[in-house]
Tab-separated table of C-alpha atoms in Angstrom:
chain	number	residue	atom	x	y	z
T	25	UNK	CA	0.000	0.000	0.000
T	26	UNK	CA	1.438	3.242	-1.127
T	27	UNK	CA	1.438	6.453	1.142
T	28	UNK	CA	-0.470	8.963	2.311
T	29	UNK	CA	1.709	11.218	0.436
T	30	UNK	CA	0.887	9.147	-2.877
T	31	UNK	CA	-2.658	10.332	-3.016
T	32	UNK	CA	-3.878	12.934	-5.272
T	33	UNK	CA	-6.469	15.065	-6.105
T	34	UNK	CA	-5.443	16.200	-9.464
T	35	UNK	CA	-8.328	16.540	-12.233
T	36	UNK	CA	-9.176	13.848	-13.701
T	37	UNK	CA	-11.108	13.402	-17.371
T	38	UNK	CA	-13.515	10.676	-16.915
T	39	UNK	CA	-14.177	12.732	-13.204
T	40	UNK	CA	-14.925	15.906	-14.781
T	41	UNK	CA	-17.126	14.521	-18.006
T	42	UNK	CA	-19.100	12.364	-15.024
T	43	UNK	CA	-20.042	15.319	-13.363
T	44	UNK	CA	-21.232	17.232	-15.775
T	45	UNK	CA	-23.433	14.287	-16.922
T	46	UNK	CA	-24.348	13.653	-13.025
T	47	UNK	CA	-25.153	17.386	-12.901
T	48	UNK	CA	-27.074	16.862	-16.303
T	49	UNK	CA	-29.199	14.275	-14.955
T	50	UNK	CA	-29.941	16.164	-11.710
T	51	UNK	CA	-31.097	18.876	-13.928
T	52	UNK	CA	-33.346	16.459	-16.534
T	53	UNK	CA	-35.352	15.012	-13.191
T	54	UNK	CA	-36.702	18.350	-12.271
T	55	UNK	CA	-38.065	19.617	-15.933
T	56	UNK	CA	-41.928	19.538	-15.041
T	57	UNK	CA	-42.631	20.167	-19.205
T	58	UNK	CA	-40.835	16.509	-20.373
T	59	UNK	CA	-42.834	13.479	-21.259
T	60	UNK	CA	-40.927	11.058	-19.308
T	61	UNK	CA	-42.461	8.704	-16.884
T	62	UNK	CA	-42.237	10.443	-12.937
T	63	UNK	CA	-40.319	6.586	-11.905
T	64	UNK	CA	-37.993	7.449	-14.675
T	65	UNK	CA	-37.549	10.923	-13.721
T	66	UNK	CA	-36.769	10.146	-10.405
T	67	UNK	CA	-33.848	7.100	-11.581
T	68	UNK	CA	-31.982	9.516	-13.743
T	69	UNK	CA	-31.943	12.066	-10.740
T	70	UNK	CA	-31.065	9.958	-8.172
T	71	UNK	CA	-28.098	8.261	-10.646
T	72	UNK	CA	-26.976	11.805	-11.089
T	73	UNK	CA	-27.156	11.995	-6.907
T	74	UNK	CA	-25.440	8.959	-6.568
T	75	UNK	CA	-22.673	9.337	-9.090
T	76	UNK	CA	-22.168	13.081	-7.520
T	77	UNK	CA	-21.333	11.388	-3.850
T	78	UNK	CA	-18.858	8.676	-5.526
T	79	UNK	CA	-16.670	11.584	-7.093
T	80	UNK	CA	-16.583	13.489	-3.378
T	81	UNK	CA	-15.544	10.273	-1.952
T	82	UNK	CA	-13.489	9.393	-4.196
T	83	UNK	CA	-11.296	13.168	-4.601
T	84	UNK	CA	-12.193	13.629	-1.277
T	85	UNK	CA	-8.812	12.594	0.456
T	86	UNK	CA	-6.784	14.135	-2.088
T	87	UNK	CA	-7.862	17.719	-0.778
T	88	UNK	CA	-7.647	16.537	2.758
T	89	UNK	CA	-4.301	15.112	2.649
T	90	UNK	CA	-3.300	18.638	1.118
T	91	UNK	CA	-4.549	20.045	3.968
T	92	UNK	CA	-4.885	20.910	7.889
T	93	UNK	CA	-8.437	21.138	9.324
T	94	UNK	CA	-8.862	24.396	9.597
T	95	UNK	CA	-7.751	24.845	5.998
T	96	UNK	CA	-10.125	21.777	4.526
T	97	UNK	CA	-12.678	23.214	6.424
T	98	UNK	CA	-12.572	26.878	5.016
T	99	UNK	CA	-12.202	25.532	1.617
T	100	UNK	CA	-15.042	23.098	1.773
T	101	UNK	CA	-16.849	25.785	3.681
T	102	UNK	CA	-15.823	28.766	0.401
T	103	UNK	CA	-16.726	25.542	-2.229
T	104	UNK	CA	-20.240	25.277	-1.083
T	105	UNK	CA	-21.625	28.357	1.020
T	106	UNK	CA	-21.455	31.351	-0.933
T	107	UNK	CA	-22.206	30.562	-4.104
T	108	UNK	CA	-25.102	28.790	-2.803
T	109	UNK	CA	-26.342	31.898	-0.667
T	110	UNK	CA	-26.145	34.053	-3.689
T	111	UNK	CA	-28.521	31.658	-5.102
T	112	UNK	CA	-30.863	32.013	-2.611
T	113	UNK	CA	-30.872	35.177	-2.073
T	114	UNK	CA	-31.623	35.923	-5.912
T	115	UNK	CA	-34.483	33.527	-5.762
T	116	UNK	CA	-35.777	35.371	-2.562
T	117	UNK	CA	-35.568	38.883	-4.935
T	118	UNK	CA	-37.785	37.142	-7.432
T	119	UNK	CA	-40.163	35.453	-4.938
T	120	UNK	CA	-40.343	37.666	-1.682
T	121	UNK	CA	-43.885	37.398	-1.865
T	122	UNK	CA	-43.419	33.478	-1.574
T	123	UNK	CA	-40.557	33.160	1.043
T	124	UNK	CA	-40.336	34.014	4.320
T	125	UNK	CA	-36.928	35.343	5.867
T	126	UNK	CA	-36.566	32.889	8.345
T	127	UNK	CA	-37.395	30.603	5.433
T	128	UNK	CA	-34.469	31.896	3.797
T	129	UNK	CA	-32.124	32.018	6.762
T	130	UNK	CA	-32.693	28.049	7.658
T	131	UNK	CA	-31.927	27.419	4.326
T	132	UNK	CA	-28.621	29.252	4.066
T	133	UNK	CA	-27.486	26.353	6.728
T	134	UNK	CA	-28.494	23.752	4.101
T	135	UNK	CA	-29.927	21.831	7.114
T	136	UNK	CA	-33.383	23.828	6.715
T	137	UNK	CA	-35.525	20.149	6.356
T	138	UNK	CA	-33.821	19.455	10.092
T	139	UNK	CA	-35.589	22.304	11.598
T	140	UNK	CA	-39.190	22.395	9.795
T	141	UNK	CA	-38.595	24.219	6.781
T	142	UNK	CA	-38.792	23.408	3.302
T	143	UNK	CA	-36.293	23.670	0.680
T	144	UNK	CA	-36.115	26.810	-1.578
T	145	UNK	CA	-34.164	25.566	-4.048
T	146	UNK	CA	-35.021	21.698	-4.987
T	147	UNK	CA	-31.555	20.016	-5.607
T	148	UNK	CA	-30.156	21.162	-2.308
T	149	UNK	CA	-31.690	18.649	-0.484
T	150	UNK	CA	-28.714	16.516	-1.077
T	151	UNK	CA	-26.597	19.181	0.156
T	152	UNK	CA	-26.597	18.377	4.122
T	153	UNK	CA	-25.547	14.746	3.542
T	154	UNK	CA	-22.431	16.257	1.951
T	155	UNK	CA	-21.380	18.891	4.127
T	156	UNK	CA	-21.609	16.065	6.812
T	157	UNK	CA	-19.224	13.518	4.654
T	158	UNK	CA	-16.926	16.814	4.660
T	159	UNK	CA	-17.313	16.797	8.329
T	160	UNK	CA	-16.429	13.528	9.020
T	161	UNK	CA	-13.735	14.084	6.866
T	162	UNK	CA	-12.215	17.432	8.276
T	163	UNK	CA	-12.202	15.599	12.024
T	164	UNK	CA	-9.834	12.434	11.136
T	165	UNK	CA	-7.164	12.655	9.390
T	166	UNK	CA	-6.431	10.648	5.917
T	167	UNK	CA	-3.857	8.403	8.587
T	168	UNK	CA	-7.294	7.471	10.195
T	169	UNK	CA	-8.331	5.821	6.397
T	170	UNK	CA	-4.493	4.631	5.108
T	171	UNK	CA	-3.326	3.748	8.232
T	172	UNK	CA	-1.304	0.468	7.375
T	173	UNK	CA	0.507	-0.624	4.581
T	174	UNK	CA	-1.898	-3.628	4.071
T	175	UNK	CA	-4.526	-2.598	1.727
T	176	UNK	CA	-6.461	-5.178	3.670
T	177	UNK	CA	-6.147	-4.002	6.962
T	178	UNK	CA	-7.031	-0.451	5.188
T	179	UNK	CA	-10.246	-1.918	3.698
T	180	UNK	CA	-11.642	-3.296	6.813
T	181	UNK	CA	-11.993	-0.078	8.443
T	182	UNK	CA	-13.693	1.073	5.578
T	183	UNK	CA	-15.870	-2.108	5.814
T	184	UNK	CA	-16.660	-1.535	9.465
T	185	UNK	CA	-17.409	2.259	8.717
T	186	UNK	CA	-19.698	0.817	6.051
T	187	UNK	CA	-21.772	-1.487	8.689
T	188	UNK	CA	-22.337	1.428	10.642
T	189	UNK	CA	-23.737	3.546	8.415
T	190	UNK	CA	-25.906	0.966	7.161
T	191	UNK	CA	-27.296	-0.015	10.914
T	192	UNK	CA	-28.272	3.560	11.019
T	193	UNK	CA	-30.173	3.475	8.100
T	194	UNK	CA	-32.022	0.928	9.120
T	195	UNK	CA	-32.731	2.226	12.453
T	196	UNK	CA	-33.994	5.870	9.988
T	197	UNK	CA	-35.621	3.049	7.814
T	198	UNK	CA	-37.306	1.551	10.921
T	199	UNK	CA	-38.429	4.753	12.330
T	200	UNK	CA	-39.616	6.074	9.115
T	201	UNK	CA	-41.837	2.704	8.908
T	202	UNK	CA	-43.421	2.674	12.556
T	203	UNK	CA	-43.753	6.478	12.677
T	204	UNK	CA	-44.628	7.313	9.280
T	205	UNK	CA	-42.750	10.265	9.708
T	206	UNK	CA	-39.847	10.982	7.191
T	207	UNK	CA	-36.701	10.175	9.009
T	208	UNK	CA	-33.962	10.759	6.203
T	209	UNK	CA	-33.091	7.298	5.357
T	210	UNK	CA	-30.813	8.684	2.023
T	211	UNK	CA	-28.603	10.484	4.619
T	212	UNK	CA	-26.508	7.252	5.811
T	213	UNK	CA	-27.470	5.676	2.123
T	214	UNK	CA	-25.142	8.337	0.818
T	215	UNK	CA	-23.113	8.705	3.008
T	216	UNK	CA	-22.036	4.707	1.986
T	217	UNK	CA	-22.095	6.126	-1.379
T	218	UNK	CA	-19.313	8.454	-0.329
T	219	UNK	CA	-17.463	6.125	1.566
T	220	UNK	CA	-17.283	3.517	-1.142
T	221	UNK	CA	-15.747	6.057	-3.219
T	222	UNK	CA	-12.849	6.856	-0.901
T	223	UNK	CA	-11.924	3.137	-0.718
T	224	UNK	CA	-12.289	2.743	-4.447
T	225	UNK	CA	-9.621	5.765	-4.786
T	226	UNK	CA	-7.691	4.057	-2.200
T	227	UNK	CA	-7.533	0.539	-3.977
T	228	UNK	CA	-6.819	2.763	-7.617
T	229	UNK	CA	-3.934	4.152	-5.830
T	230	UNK	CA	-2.311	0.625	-5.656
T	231	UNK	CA	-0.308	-1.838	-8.173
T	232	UNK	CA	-2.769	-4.687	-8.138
T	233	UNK	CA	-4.217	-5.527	-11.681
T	234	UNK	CA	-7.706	-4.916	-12.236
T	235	UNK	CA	-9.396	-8.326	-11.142
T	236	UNK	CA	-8.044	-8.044	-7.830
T	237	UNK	CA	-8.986	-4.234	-7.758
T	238	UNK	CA	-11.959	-5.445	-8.227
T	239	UNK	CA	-12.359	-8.469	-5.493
T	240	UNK	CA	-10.902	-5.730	-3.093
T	241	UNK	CA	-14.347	-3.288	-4.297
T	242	UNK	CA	-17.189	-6.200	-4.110
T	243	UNK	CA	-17.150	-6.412	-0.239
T	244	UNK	CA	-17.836	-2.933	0.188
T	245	UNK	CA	-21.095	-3.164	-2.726
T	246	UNK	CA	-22.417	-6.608	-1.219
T	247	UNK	CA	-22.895	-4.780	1.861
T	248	UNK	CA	-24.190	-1.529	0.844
T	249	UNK	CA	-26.671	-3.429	-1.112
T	250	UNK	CA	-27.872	-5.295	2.035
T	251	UNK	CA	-28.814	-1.561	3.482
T	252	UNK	CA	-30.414	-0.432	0.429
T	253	UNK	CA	-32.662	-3.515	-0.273
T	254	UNK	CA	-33.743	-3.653	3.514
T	255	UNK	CA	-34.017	0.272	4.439
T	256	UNK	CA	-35.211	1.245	1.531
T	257	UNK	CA	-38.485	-1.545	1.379
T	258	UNK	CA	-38.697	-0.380	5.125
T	259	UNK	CA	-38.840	3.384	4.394
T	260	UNK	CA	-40.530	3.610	1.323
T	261	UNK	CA	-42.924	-0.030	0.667
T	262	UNK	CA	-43.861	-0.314	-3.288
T	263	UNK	CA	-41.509	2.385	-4.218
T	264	UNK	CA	-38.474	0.566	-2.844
T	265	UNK	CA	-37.721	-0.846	-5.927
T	266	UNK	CA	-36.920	2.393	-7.880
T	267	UNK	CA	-34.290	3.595	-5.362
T	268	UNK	CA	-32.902	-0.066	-5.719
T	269	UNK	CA	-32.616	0.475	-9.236
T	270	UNK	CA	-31.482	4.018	-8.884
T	271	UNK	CA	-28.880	3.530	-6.440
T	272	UNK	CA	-27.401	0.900	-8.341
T	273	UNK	CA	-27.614	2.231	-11.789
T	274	UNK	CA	-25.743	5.407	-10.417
T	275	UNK	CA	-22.720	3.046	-9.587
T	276	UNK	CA	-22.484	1.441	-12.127
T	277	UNK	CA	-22.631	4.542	-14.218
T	278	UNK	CA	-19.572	5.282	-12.153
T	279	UNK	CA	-17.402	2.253	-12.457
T	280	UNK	CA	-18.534	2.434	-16.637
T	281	UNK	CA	-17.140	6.132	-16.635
T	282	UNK	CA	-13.772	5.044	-14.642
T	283	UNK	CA	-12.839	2.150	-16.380
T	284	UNK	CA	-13.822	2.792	-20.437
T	285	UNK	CA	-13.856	7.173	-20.663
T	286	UNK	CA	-11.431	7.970	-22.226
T	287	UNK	CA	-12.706	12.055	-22.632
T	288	UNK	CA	-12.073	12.523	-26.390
T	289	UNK	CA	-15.657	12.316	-28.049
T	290	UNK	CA	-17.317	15.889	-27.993
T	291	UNK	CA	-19.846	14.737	-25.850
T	292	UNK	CA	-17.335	13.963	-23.135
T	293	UNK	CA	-15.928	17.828	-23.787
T	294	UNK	CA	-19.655	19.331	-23.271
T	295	UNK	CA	-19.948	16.955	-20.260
T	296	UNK	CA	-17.164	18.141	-18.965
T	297	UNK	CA	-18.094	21.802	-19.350
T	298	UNK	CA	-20.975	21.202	-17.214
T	299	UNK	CA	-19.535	19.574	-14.550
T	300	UNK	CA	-16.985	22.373	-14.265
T	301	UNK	CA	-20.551	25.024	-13.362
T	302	UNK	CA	-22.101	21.707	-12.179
T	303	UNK	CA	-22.796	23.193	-8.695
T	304	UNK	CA	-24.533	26.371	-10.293
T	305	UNK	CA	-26.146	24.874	-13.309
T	306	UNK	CA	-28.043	22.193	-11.200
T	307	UNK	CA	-28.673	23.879	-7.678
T	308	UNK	CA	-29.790	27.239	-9.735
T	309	UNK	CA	-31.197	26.061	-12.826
T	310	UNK	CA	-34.745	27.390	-12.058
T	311	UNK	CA	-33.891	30.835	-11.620
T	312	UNK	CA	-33.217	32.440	-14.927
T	313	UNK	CA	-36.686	29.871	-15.615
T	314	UNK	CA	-38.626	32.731	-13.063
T	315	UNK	CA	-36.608	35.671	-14.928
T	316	UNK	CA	-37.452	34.646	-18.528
T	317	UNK	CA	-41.543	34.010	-17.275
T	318	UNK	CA	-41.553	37.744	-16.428
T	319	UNK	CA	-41.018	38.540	-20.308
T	320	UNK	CA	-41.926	35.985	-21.919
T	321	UNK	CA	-44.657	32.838	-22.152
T	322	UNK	CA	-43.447	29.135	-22.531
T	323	UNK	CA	-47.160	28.234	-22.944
T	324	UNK	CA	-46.565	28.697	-27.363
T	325	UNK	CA	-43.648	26.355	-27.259
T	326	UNK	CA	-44.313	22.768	-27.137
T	327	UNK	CA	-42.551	20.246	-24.318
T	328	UNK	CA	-39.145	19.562	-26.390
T	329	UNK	CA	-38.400	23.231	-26.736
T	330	UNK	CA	-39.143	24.447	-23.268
T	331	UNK	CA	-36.851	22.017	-22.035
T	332	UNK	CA	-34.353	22.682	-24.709
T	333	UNK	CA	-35.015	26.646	-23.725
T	334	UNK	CA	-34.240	26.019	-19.551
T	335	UNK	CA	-31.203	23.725	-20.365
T	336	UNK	CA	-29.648	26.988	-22.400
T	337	UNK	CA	-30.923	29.453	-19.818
T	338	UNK	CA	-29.204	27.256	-16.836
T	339	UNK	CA	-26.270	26.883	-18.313
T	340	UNK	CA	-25.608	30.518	-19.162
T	341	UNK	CA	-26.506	31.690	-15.570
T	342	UNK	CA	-24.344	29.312	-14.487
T	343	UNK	CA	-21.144	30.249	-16.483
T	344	UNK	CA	-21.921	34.258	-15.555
T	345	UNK	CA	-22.281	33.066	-11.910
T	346	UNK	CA	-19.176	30.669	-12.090
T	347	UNK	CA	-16.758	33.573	-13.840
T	348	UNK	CA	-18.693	36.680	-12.264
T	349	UNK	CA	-18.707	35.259	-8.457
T	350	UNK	CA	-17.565	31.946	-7.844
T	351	UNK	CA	-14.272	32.060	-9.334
T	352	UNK	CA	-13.418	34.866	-7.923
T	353	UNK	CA	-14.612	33.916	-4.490
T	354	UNK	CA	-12.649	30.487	-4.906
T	355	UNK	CA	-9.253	32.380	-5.774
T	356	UNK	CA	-9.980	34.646	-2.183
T	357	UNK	CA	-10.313	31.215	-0.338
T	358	UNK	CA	-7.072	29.964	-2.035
T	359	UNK	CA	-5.451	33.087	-0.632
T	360	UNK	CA	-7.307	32.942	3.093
T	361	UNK	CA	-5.880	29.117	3.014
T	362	UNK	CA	-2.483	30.020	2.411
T	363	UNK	CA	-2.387	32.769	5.524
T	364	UNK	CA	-3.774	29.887	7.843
């Protein structure tokens, strides 16, 4: 087993066209004017959910290892926070008459659905689940994840971290089920997500060939699929089967995109243009969507061009957003790093 030092987080092709199609499919499962079946809607989204936490797990220890906890935690903190508050706080400006200002302050936590509220902008639901992966994250160090030079030894902690995320779900799944209340069963479900992709980085970051790669990977999906199967048929009943299908589509979506993208079709360079606004385009697609209503009527166009129309509209705000305020806010937290 190499290192700590050997891990990376450099950019990687097939990482960068995935996220961009991840993002894609985010933003496909929320167009209300497309003549796609709701079940099918909600696969494609929660692929795109799925594939999103198996590239933070999988980069994640890369940044870490880069840096001390105060620094991971103001550049996770300058990644995800103000971009998204200028978000909100545009969609606020165009809907005041619709959002409350305590409304908008629980969501600026992302944690909002913990205290009663509802979401203001749809995607971000995800959002909590991954600032708590960071979390975990920014309080052990990458020694507590390569801490031997046995991959195996390595893997086992990941396995065990793995069990207890799933017994959790299952208590949320249990809960959810006896209560009927909606205890979030997705947020240990991802989280799994997340830690299968920092064990799949650490097992890339070895010399074995590919088929033992790959018998090193199947303990960690034999038990997350235990979890899913039994808290998902616990928390949601007849609709189980569409998160199964989901969940598992998204990874292997994932483990297709690592092993045979190579990044040189076109599509892979479009992709890959998306996934570098990805946060933007998906989180704040519907906002130039409540700008362009003000002037104009999407009621003459039939289904195919309205969505064609929102996916052009998204992806422009999201390139002015990215080069007018996030860029620049991302090169101030590189410089705030550096002084701590």
């Amino acid at each position: 087993m190499k290192s700590a030092s050997y891990i990376t987080s450099s950019k990687i092709e097939w990482i960068a066209s995935l996220r961009g199609l991840a993002a894609f499919l985010v933003f496909v499962s929320h167009l209300k004017n497309i003549s796609i079946n709701s079940h099918l809607l909600f696969i494609l989204g929660r692929m795109g959910v799925v594939a999103f936490f198996l590239i933070t797990g999988y980069l994640t220890l890369g940044s870490r290892y880069k840096r001390n906890r105060k620094q991971y935690a103001l550049n996770r903190f300058i990644r995800l926070y103000p971009v998204y508050w200028l978000l909100l706080i545009i969609t606020y400006i165009f809907r005041t008459n619709e959002i409350s200002y305590i409304r908008l302050l629980a969501n600026m936590t992302f944690f909002e659905e913990f205290v009663g509220f509802d979401t203001i902008l749809g995607a971000s639901w995800m959002m909590p689940i991954q600032v708590s992966f960071y979390f975990i994250i920014m309080i052990f160090p990458v020694s507590f994840f390569l801490y031997k030079e046995s991959i195996k030894d390595n893997l086992k902690r990941g396995i065990i971290l793995e069990i207890i995320f799933s017994i959790l779900a299952f208590i949320l799944a249990l809960l959810r089920y006896f209560t009927e209340k909606p205890f979030p069963t997705a947020f240990f479900l991802l989280l799994n997500v997340a830690i299968i992709g920092v064990y799949i980085k650490l097992i890339d970051d070895t010399n074995l060939n590919i088929k033992t790669k790959i018998v090193y990977i199947i303990p960690f999906l034999i038990v997350f699929e235990f979890a899913l199967v039994i808290s998902t048929f616990f928390s949601y009943h007849e609709e189980w089967i569409f998160y199964e299908i989901a969940y598992n589509l998204g990874i292997l979506l994932f483990i297709l995109f690592k092993l045979y993208n190579k990044g040189k079709m076109i599509i892979n360079k479009i992709f890959s243009e998306i996934g570098r606004i990805g946060f933007t385009f998906f989180l704040g697609a519907e906002i130039p969507v409540i700008l362009f209503e003000k002037f104009f009527s999407f009621d003459s166009m039939n289904n195919l061009l309205v969505c064609l129309v929102k996916f052009i509209l998204a992806f422009i705000f999201a390139e002015l957003i990215t080069w007018i305020f996030e860029k620049p806010v991302l090169l101030l937290g590189k410089k705030l790093e550096e002084r701590i």
